Coordinates of N, CA and C in Angstrom, one line a residue:
M1 N 22.3 58.5 68.3 CA 21.5 58.7 69.5 C 21.7 57.5 70.5
V2 N 21.8 57.8 71.7 CA 21.8 56.8 72.8 C 20.8 57.0 73.8
K3 N 20.2 55.9 74.3 CA 19.2 56.1 75.4 C 19.9 56.1 76.7
V4 N 19.8 57.2 77.4 CA 20.5 57.4 78.7 C 19.5 57.3 79.9
N5 N 19.9 56.5 80.8 CA 19.1 56.4 82.1 C 19.4 57.5 83.0
E6 N 20.7 57.7 83.2 CA 21.2 58.8 84.2 C 22.6 59.1 83.9
I7 N 23.0 60.4 84.2 CA 24.4 60.9 84.2 C 24.6 61.4 85.6
F8 N 25.7 61.0 86.2 CA 26.0 61.5 87.5 C 27.5 61.5 87.8
F9 N 27.9 62.2 88.8 CA 29.3 62.3 89.2 C 29.5 61.7 90.6
S10 N 30.4 60.7 90.7 CA 30.6 60.1 92.0 C 32.0 59.5 92.0
L11 N 32.3 58.7 93.0 CA 33.5 57.9 93.1 C 33.3 56.6 92.4
Q12 N 34.3 56.1 91.6 CA 34.2 54.8 91.0 C 34.2 53.8 92.1
G13 N 33.2 53.0 92.2 CA 33.0 52.0 93.3 C 33.6 50.7 93.0
E14 N 34.0 50.4 91.7 CA 34.5 49.1 91.3 C 35.7 49.2 90.4
S15 N 36.2 48.1 90.0 CA 37.4 48.0 89.1 C 38.7 48.5 89.8
S16 N 39.8 48.4 89.0 CA 41.1 48.9 89.6 C 41.1 50.4 89.8
K17 N 40.1 51.1 89.2 CA 40.0 52.6 89.4 C 39.2 53.0 90.6
M18 N 38.9 52.0 91.5 CA 38.0 52.3 92.6 C 38.5 53.5 93.4
G19 N 37.6 54.4 93.7 CA 37.9 55.6 94.5 C 38.1 56.8 93.7
L20 N 38.3 56.7 92.4 CA 38.5 57.8 91.5 C 37.3 58.6 91.2
P21 N 37.3 59.9 91.4 CA 36.1 60.7 91.0 C 35.8 60.5 89.5
T22 N 34.6 60.1 89.2 CA 34.3 59.6 87.8 C 32.9 60.1 87.4
I23 N 32.8 60.5 86.1 CA 31.5 60.8 85.5 C 30.9 59.5 85.0
F24 N 29.7 59.2 85.4 CA 29.0 57.9 85.0 C 27.9 58.3 84.0
I25 N 28.0 57.5 82.9 CA 26.9 57.6 81.9 C 26.2 56.2 81.9
R26 N 25.0 56.1 82.5 CA 24.3 54.9 82.6 C 23.3 54.8 81.4
L27 N 23.5 53.8 80.5 CA 22.6 53.6 79.4 C 21.5 52.7 79.7
S28 N 20.4 52.9 79.1 CA 19.2 52.1 79.3 C 19.2 50.8 78.6
G29 N 18.5 49.8 79.1 CA 18.3 48.5 78.4 C 19.3 47.4 78.8
C30 N 18.7 46.3 79.1 CA 19.6 45.1 79.4 C 18.8 43.8 79.0
H31 N 19.5 42.9 78.4 CA 18.9 41.7 77.9 C 19.0 40.6 79.0
L32 N 19.8 40.8 80.0 CA 20.0 39.9 81.1 C 19.1 40.2 82.3
R33 N 19.0 39.3 83.2 CA 18.3 39.5 84.5 C 19.0 38.8 85.6
C34 N 20.2 39.3 85.9 CA 21.0 38.8 87.0 C 20.2 38.9 88.3
Q35 N 20.3 37.8 89.1 CA 19.5 37.8 90.3 C 19.9 38.8 91.4
Y36 N 21.2 39.3 91.3 CA 21.6 40.3 92.2 C 21.6 41.7 91.7
C37 N 21.0 41.9 90.5 CA 21.1 43.2 89.8 C 20.6 44.4 90.7
D38 N 21.4 45.4 90.8 CA 21.0 46.6 91.6 C 20.7 47.8 90.8
T39 N 20.5 47.6 89.5 CA 20.1 48.7 88.6 C 18.9 48.3 87.7
K40 N 18.0 47.7 88.3 CA 16.8 47.3 87.5 C 16.0 48.5 87.0
Y41 N 16.2 49.6 87.6 CA 15.6 50.9 87.1 C 16.1 51.3 85.7
A42 N 17.2 50.7 85.3 CA 17.8 51.0 84.0 C 17.3 50.1 82.9
Y43 N 16.5 49.1 83.2 CA 16.0 48.1 82.2 C 15.3 48.8 81.0
H44 N 14.5 49.8 81.3 CA 13.7 50.4 80.3 C 13.7 51.9 80.2
K45 N 13.7 52.6 81.4 CA 13.6 54.0 81.4 C 14.8 54.7 80.9
G46 N 14.6 55.8 80.2 CA 15.7 56.6 79.7 C 15.3 57.7 78.7
E47 N 16.3 58.5 78.4 CA 16.0 59.6 77.5 C 17.0 59.5 76.3
Q48 N 16.5 59.7 75.1 CA 17.3 59.7 73.9 C 18.1 61.0 73.7
L49 N 19.4 60.8 73.7 CA 20.3 62.0 73.5 C 21.2 61.8 72.4
D50 N 21.5 62.8 71.6 CA 22.5 62.7 70.6 C 23.9 62.9 71.3
I51 N 24.9 62.5 70.6 CA 26.3 62.5 71.2 C 26.7 63.9 71.5
L52 N 26.4 64.9 70.7 CA 26.9 66.2 71.0 C 26.2 66.7 72.3
T53 N 24.9 66.5 72.5 CA 24.3 66.9 73.7 C 24.9 66.2 74.9
L54 N 25.1 64.9 74.8 CA 25.7 64.2 75.9 C 27.1 64.7 76.2
M55 N 27.9 65.0 75.2 CA 29.2 65.5 75.5 C 29.1 66.9 76.2
Q56 N 28.2 67.7 75.8 CA 28.0 69.0 76.5 C 27.6 68.8 78.0
K57 N 26.8 67.8 78.2 CA 26.3 67.6 79.6 C 27.4 67.1 80.5
I58 N 28.4 66.4 80.0 CA 29.4 65.9 80.9 C 30.5 66.9 81.1
Q59 N 30.6 67.9 80.3 CA 31.7 68.9 80.4 C 31.6 69.7 81.7
K60 N 30.4 69.7 82.3 CA 30.3 70.5 83.5 C 30.9 69.9 84.8
Y61 N 31.3 68.6 84.6 CA 31.8 67.9 85.8 C 33.4 68.0 85.8
P62 N 34.0 68.1 87.0 CA 35.4 68.3 87.2 C 36.2 67.0 87.1
S63 N 36.1 66.2 86.1 CA 36.8 65.0 86.0 C 37.0 64.6 84.5
K64 N 38.1 63.9 84.2 CA 38.4 63.4 82.9 C 38.2 61.9 82.8
H65 N 37.6 61.3 83.9 CA 37.4 59.9 83.9 C 35.9 59.7 83.7
V66 N 35.6 58.9 82.7 CA 34.2 58.6 82.3 C 34.0 57.1 82.3
C67 N 32.9 56.6 83.0 CA 32.5 55.2 83.0 C 31.2 55.1 82.3
I68 N 31.2 54.2 81.2 CA 29.9 53.9 80.5 C 29.4 52.6 81.0
T69 N 28.2 52.6 81.6 CA 27.7 51.4 82.2 C 26.2 51.3 81.8
G70 N 25.5 50.3 82.5 CA 24.2 50.1 82.1 C 23.4 49.5 83.3
G71 N 22.4 48.7 82.9 CA 22.2 48.1 81.6 C 23.4 47.4 80.9
E72 N 23.1 47.2 79.7 CA 24.2 46.7 78.8 C 24.5 47.7 77.7
P73 N 25.6 48.4 77.8 CA 25.8 49.5 76.8 C 26.0 49.0 75.4
L74 N 26.5 47.8 75.2 CA 26.8 47.3 73.8 C 25.5 46.9 73.1
L75 N 24.4 47.1 73.7 CA 23.1 46.9 72.9 C 22.8 48.1 72.0
Q76 N 23.5 49.2 72.3 CA 23.2 50.4 71.5 C 24.4 50.7 70.6
K77 N 24.1 50.7 69.3 CA 25.2 50.8 68.3 C 25.9 52.1 68.4
D78 N 25.3 53.2 68.8 CA 25.9 54.5 68.9 C 26.9 54.7 70.1
V79 N 26.9 53.6 70.9 CA 27.9 53.7 72.0 C 29.3 53.7 71.5
Y80 N 29.5 53.1 70.4 CA 30.9 52.9 69.8 C 31.4 54.3 69.4
P81 N 30.7 55.1 68.6 CA 31.3 56.4 68.3 C 31.3 57.3 69.5
L82 N 30.4 57.1 70.5 CA 30.4 57.9 71.7 C 31.7 57.7 72.4
M83 N 32.1 56.4 72.6 CA 33.4 56.1 73.3 C 34.6 56.7 72.6
T84 N 34.6 56.6 71.2 CA 35.7 57.1 70.5 C 35.8 58.6 70.6
Q85 N 34.7 59.3 70.6 CA 34.7 60.8 70.7 C 35.2 61.2 72.1
L86 N 34.8 60.5 73.1 CA 35.2 60.7 74.5 C 36.8 60.6 74.5
C87 N 37.3 59.5 74.0 CA 38.7 59.3 74.0 C 39.4 60.4 73.2
D88 N 38.8 60.8 72.1 CA 39.4 61.9 71.3 C 39.5 63.2 72.0
K89 N 38.6 63.4 73.0 CA 38.6 64.6 73.8 C 39.4 64.4 75.1
S90 N 40.2 63.4 75.1 CA 41.2 63.1 76.2 C 40.5 62.7 77.5
Y91 N 39.3 62.1 77.4 CA 38.7 61.4 78.6 C 39.3 60.0 78.7
H92 N 39.5 59.6 80.0 CA 39.9 58.2 80.3 C 38.6 57.5 80.4
V93 N 38.3 56.6 79.5 CA 37.0 56.0 79.4 C 37.1 54.5 79.8
S94 N 36.1 54.1 80.6 CA 36.0 52.7 80.9 C 34.6 52.2 80.5
L95 N 34.5 51.0 80.2 CA 33.2 50.4 79.7 C 32.9 49.2 80.6
E96 N 31.7 49.2 81.2 CA 31.3 48.0 82.0 C 30.3 47.2 81.2
T97 N 30.6 46.0 80.9 CA 29.8 45.2 80.0 C 29.6 43.8 80.5
S98 N 28.6 43.1 80.1 CA 28.3 41.8 80.6 C 29.2 40.7 80.1
G99 N 29.8 40.9 78.9 CA 30.7 40.0 78.4 C 30.2 39.0 77.4
D100 N 28.9 38.9 77.2 CA 28.4 38.0 76.2 C 28.2 38.6 74.8
K101 N 28.5 40.0 74.8 CA 28.6 40.7 73.5 C 30.0 40.9 73.2
S102 N 30.4 40.7 71.9 CA 31.8 40.9 71.5 C 32.2 42.4 71.7
T103 N 33.4 42.5 72.2 CA 34.0 43.9 72.4 C 35.0 44.2 71.3
V104 N 35.1 43.5 70.2 CA 36.1 43.7 69.3 C 36.1 45.1 68.6
L105 N 34.9 45.7 68.5 CA 34.7 47.0 67.9 C 34.9 48.1 68.9
V106 N 35.1 47.8 70.1 CA 35.4 48.9 71.1 C 36.7 49.6 70.9
D107 N 36.8 50.9 70.9 CA 38.0 51.6 70.7 C 39.1 51.1 71.7
S108 N 40.3 50.8 71.2 CA 41.3 50.2 72.0 C 41.8 51.1 73.2
R109 N 41.4 52.3 73.1 CA 41.8 53.2 74.2 C 40.9 53.1 75.4
V110 N 39.8 52.4 75.2 CA 38.8 52.2 76.3 C 39.2 51.0 77.2
K111 N 39.1 51.2 78.5 CA 39.3 50.1 79.4 C 38.1 49.3 79.5
K112 N 38.1 48.0 79.2 CA 36.9 47.2 79.2 C 36.9 46.4 80.5
I113 N 35.8 46.5 81.2 CA 35.6 45.7 82.4 C 34.5 44.7 82.1
I114 N 34.9 43.5 81.9 CA 34.0 42.4 81.5 C 33.5 41.6 82.6
D115 N 32.2 41.6 82.8 CA 31.6 40.8 83.9 C 31.3 39.4 83.5
I116 N 32.1 38.5 84.0 CA 31.9 37.1 83.7 C 30.8 36.5 84.6
K117 N 29.8 36.0 84.0 CA 28.6 35.6 84.8 C 28.8 34.2 85.4
T118 N 28.8 34.2 86.7 CA 28.9 32.9 87.5 C 27.6 32.2 87.5
P119 N 27.6 30.9 87.8 CA 26.3 30.1 87.8 C 25.2 30.7 88.7
H120 N 25.6 31.2 89.9 CA 24.6 31.7 90.8 C 24.1 33.1 90.4
S121 N 24.6 33.7 89.4 CA 24.1 35.0 88.9 C 22.7 34.7 88.2
K122 N 22.5 33.4 87.7 CA 21.3 33.0 87.0 C 21.1 33.8 85.7
A123 N 22.2 34.3 85.2 CA 22.1 35.1 83.9 C 22.1 34.2 82.7
C124 N 22.7 33.0 82.8 CA 22.8 32.1 81.6 C 23.4 32.8 80.4
A125 N 24.5 33.5 80.6 CA 25.1 34.3 79.6 C 26.6 34.0 79.5
P126 N 27.0 33.0 78.7 CA 28.4 32.6 78.6 C 29.2 33.8 77.9
V127 N 30.4 34.0 78.3 CA 31.2 35.0 77.8 C 31.5 34.8 76.3
H128 N 31.5 35.9 75.5 CA 31.7 35.7 74.1 C 33.2 35.3 73.9
K129 N 33.4 34.4 73.0 CA 34.8 33.8 72.9 C 35.8 34.8 72.4
D130 N 35.4 35.8 71.7 CA 36.3 36.9 71.2 C 36.9 37.7 72.4
N131 N 36.1 37.8 73.4 CA 36.5 38.7 74.5 C 37.6 38.1 75.4
L132 N 38.0 36.9 75.2 CA 39.1 36.3 75.9 C 40.3 36.1 75.1
K133 N 40.2 36.6 73.8 CA 41.4 36.4 72.9 C 42.4 37.6 73.0
N134 N 41.9 38.8 73.1 CA 42.7 39.9 73.2 C 42.3 40.7 74.5
L135 N 43.1 40.6 75.5 CA 42.8 41.1 76.8 C 43.6 42.4 77.1
F136 N 44.1 43.1 76.1 CA 44.7 44.4 76.2 C 43.7 45.3 76.8
N137 N 44.1 46.1 77.8 CA 43.3 47.1 78.5 C 42.0 46.5 79.0
T138 N 42.0 45.3 79.5 CA 40.8 44.6 79.9 C 40.9 44.1 81.3
E139 N 39.8 44.2 82.1 CA 39.7 43.6 83.4 C 38.5 42.7 83.4
L140 N 38.7 41.5 84.1 CA 37.6 40.5 84.1 C 37.1 40.5 85.5
K141 N 35.8 40.7 85.7 CA 35.2 40.8 87.0 C 34.2 39.6 87.2
F142 N 34.3 39.0 88.3 CA 33.4 37.9 88.7 C 32.7 38.3 90.0
V143 N 31.4 38.4 89.9 CA 30.6 38.6 91.1 C 30.4 37.2 91.8
I144 N 30.9 37.1 93.0 CA 30.9 35.8 93.7 C 29.7 35.8 94.7
C145 N 28.8 34.8 94.5 CA 27.6 34.7 95.3 C 27.7 33.6 96.3
S146 N 28.6 32.7 96.2 CA 28.7 31.5 97.0 C 30.1 30.9 96.9
D147 N 30.4 29.9 97.7 CA 31.6 29.1 97.6 C 31.7 28.4 96.3
E148 N 30.5 28.0 95.8 CA 30.4 27.3 94.5 C 30.8 28.2 93.4
D149 N 30.4 29.4 93.4 CA 30.8 30.4 92.4 C 32.3 30.7 92.5
F150 N 32.9 30.7 93.7 CA 34.3 30.9 93.8 C 35.1 29.8 93.1
D151 N 34.7 28.5 93.4 CA 35.3 27.4 92.8 C 35.2 27.4 91.3
W152 N 34.0 27.8 90.8 CA 33.7 27.9 89.4 C 34.6 28.9 88.7
A153 N 34.8 30.1 89.4 CA 35.6 31.1 88.8 C 37.1 30.7 88.8
E154 N 37.6 30.1 89.8 CA 38.9 29.6 89.8 C 39.2 28.6 88.7
K155 N 38.3 27.7 88.5 CA 38.4 26.7 87.4 C 38.4 27.5 86.0
F156 N 37.5 28.4 85.9 CA 37.4 29.2 84.6 C 38.7 29.9 84.3
I157 N 39.3 30.5 85.4 CA 40.6 31.2 85.2 C 41.7 30.2 84.7
Q158 N 41.8 29.0 85.3 CA 42.8 28.1 85.0 C 42.5 27.5 83.6
E159 N 41.3 27.2 83.2 CA 41.0 26.6 81.9 C 41.2 27.5 80.8
N160 N 41.1 28.8 81.1 CA 41.2 29.8 80.0 C 42.6 30.6 80.1
H161 N 43.5 30.1 80.9 CA 44.8 30.6 81.0 C 44.8 32.1 81.4
L162 N 44.1 32.5 82.4 CA 43.9 33.9 82.8 C 44.7 34.3 84.0
T163 N 45.6 33.4 84.5 CA 46.3 33.7 85.8 C 47.1 35.0 85.7
H164 N 47.5 35.4 84.5 CA 48.3 36.6 84.4 C 47.5 37.8 83.9
S165 N 46.2 37.6 83.8 CA 45.3 38.7 83.5 C 44.8 39.4 84.7
K166 N 44.2 40.6 84.5 CA 43.6 41.4 85.6 C 42.3 40.8 85.9
V167 N 42.2 40.1 87.0 CA 41.0 39.4 87.4 C 40.5 40.0 88.8
L168 N 39.2 40.3 88.9 CA 38.7 40.9 90.1 C 37.5 40.0 90.6
Y169 N 37.5 39.7 91.9 CA 36.4 39.0 92.5 C 35.7 40.0 93.4
S170 N 34.4 40.1 93.2 CA 33.5 41.0 94.0 C 32.5 40.2 94.7
P171 N 32.4 40.4 96.1 CA 31.3 39.7 96.8 C 30.0 40.2 96.5
S172 N 29.0 39.3 96.2 CA 27.6 39.8 96.0 C 27.0 40.3 97.2
W173 N 26.6 41.6 97.2 CA 26.1 42.3 98.4 C 25.0 41.5 99.0
G174 N 25.1 41.2 100.3 CA 24.1 40.5 101.0 C 24.1 39.0 100.9
E175 N 25.0 38.4 100.1 CA 25.1 37.0 99.9 C 26.4 36.4 100.4
I176 N 27.5 37.1 100.3 CA 28.7 36.6 100.8 C 29.5 37.8 101.3
T177 N 30.2 37.7 102.4 CA 30.9 38.9 102.9 C 32.3 39.1 102.3
A178 N 32.7 40.3 102.3 CA 34.1 40.6 101.8 C 35.1 39.8 102.5
T179 N 34.9 39.7 103.8 CA 35.9 39.0 104.7 C 36.0 37.5 104.3
H180 N 34.8 36.9 104.1 CA 34.8 35.5 103.7 C 35.5 35.3 102.3
L181 N 35.2 36.2 101.4 CA 35.8 36.1 100.0 C 37.3 36.3 100.1
A182 N 37.7 37.3 100.9 CA 39.2 37.5 101.1 C 39.9 36.3 101.6
E183 N 39.2 35.6 102.6 CA 39.8 34.4 103.1 C 39.9 33.3 102.1
K184 N 38.9 33.2 101.2 CA 38.9 32.2 100.2 C 40.0 32.4 99.2
I185 N 40.2 33.7 98.8 CA 41.3 34.1 97.9 C 42.6 33.7 98.5
L186 N 42.9 34.0 99.7 CA 44.1 33.7 100.4 C 44.4 32.2 100.5
A187 N 43.3 31.5 100.9 CA 43.5 30.0 101.1 C 43.7 29.3 99.8
A188 N 43.2 29.8 98.7 CA 43.3 29.1 97.4 C 44.6 29.5 96.7
G189 N 45.3 30.5 97.2 CA 46.4 31.1 96.5 C 46.0 31.6 95.1
S190 N 44.8 32.3 95.1 CA 44.3 32.8 93.9 C 45.1 33.9 93.3
S191 N 45.1 34.1 92.0 CA 45.7 35.3 91.4 C 44.7 36.5 91.3
A192 N 43.5 36.3 91.7 CA 42.5 37.3 91.6 C 42.7 38.4 92.7
Q193 N 42.1 39.6 92.4 CA 42.2 40.7 93.3 C 40.8 40.9 93.9
L194 N 40.7 41.1 95.2 CA 39.4 41.4 95.8 C 39.0 42.8 95.5
Q195 N 37.8 43.0 95.1 CA 37.2 44.3 95.0 C 35.9 44.4 95.8
I196 N 35.5 45.5 96.3 CA 34.2 45.7 97.0 C 33.5 46.8 96.2
Q197 N 32.2 46.8 96.4 CA 31.4 47.9 95.8 C 31.5 49.1 96.8
L198 N 32.5 49.9 96.6 CA 32.8 51.0 97.5 C 31.6 51.9 97.7
H199 N 30.8 52.2 96.7 CA 29.7 53.1 96.8 C 28.6 52.6 97.8
K200 N 28.5 51.2 97.9 CA 27.5 50.7 98.8 C 27.9 50.8 100.3
Y201 N 29.2 50.9 100.5 CA 29.7 51.2 101.9 C 29.6 52.7 102.2
L202 N 29.9 53.5 101.2 CA 29.8 54.9 101.5 C 28.4 55.5 101.5
W203 N 27.5 55.0 100.6 CA 26.1 55.4 100.6 C 25.2 54.3 100.6
P204 N 25.1 53.6 101.7 CA 24.3 52.3 101.8 C 22.8 52.5 101.5
N205 N 22.3 53.7 101.7 CA 20.9 53.9 101.5 C 20.5 54.5 100.2
K206 N 21.5 54.7 99.3 CA 21.2 55.3 98.0 C 21.4 54.2 96.9
Q207 N 20.5 54.2 96.0 CA 20.6 53.2 94.9 C 21.0 53.9 93.6
Q208 N 20.5 55.1 93.3 CA 20.8 55.8 92.1 C 21.8 57.0 92.4
G209 N 22.5 57.3 91.3 CA 23.4 58.5 91.4 C 24.6 58.3 92.2
V210 N 25.0 57.0 92.5 CA 26.2 56.7 93.2 C 27.0 55.7 92.5

C-alpha cells in the first residue's frame, strides 16, 4: 500500500524531461520543511491505495511517462515495488527525491532526480553519501534561492567531482529570477543546466494538478 495525495496528467515542469506529457503520482508525507515548498498540501493528506488499484488508475492516461513525486516518496517502503512494476509495464519512470534518503534500492531503470538542498532551503538535509557514488540514470537538481546558494552549489559540484554529471539549477520562484540565474551560470562558466518550473509559467494560478 502507498499513501497517495493526488494522481494527475500534465506536462513535466522540471528535469531534462521538461515539457513531456506525464502522469504524476504524488505520494503523501515529507520529513523536511523547505522554506520554498509549494506542495505543503501533501505533508499529511492522502488515500491508501494498493499497487494494483494504482496501476489501474494510471492506465486511463495517454502517456507512458510516469513521475513519482511527493512529499518524499522514499519514506514509503512500497514505492520500490511500485516503481519496478511500472518499469515492467514499459513505463518510463522518474523519481523526485530530496536526496537525504539512499536511492540504492531504486530500480536501475528509474531516472532519479535528486534535489540537493542548498543552505537557503533551510531544510538541513545533507545528501546521502551513497547517492553520489553511482550517478547512472541520475540528475542532480539545486533550487537556487540567492547568489550565496549559487556559490555553494558551484563549490559542491567541484568538491564532489560532478562537472560531468547532469546538474540542473532551478531558480526559486519569487526569490531569484531565471534571467539572473542564467547570467550567473554564464558568467561562472558553470557546467550546470538552467531549468525553470514550466508549470508555474503555464498555470501561474494553479497549485495542484499541474
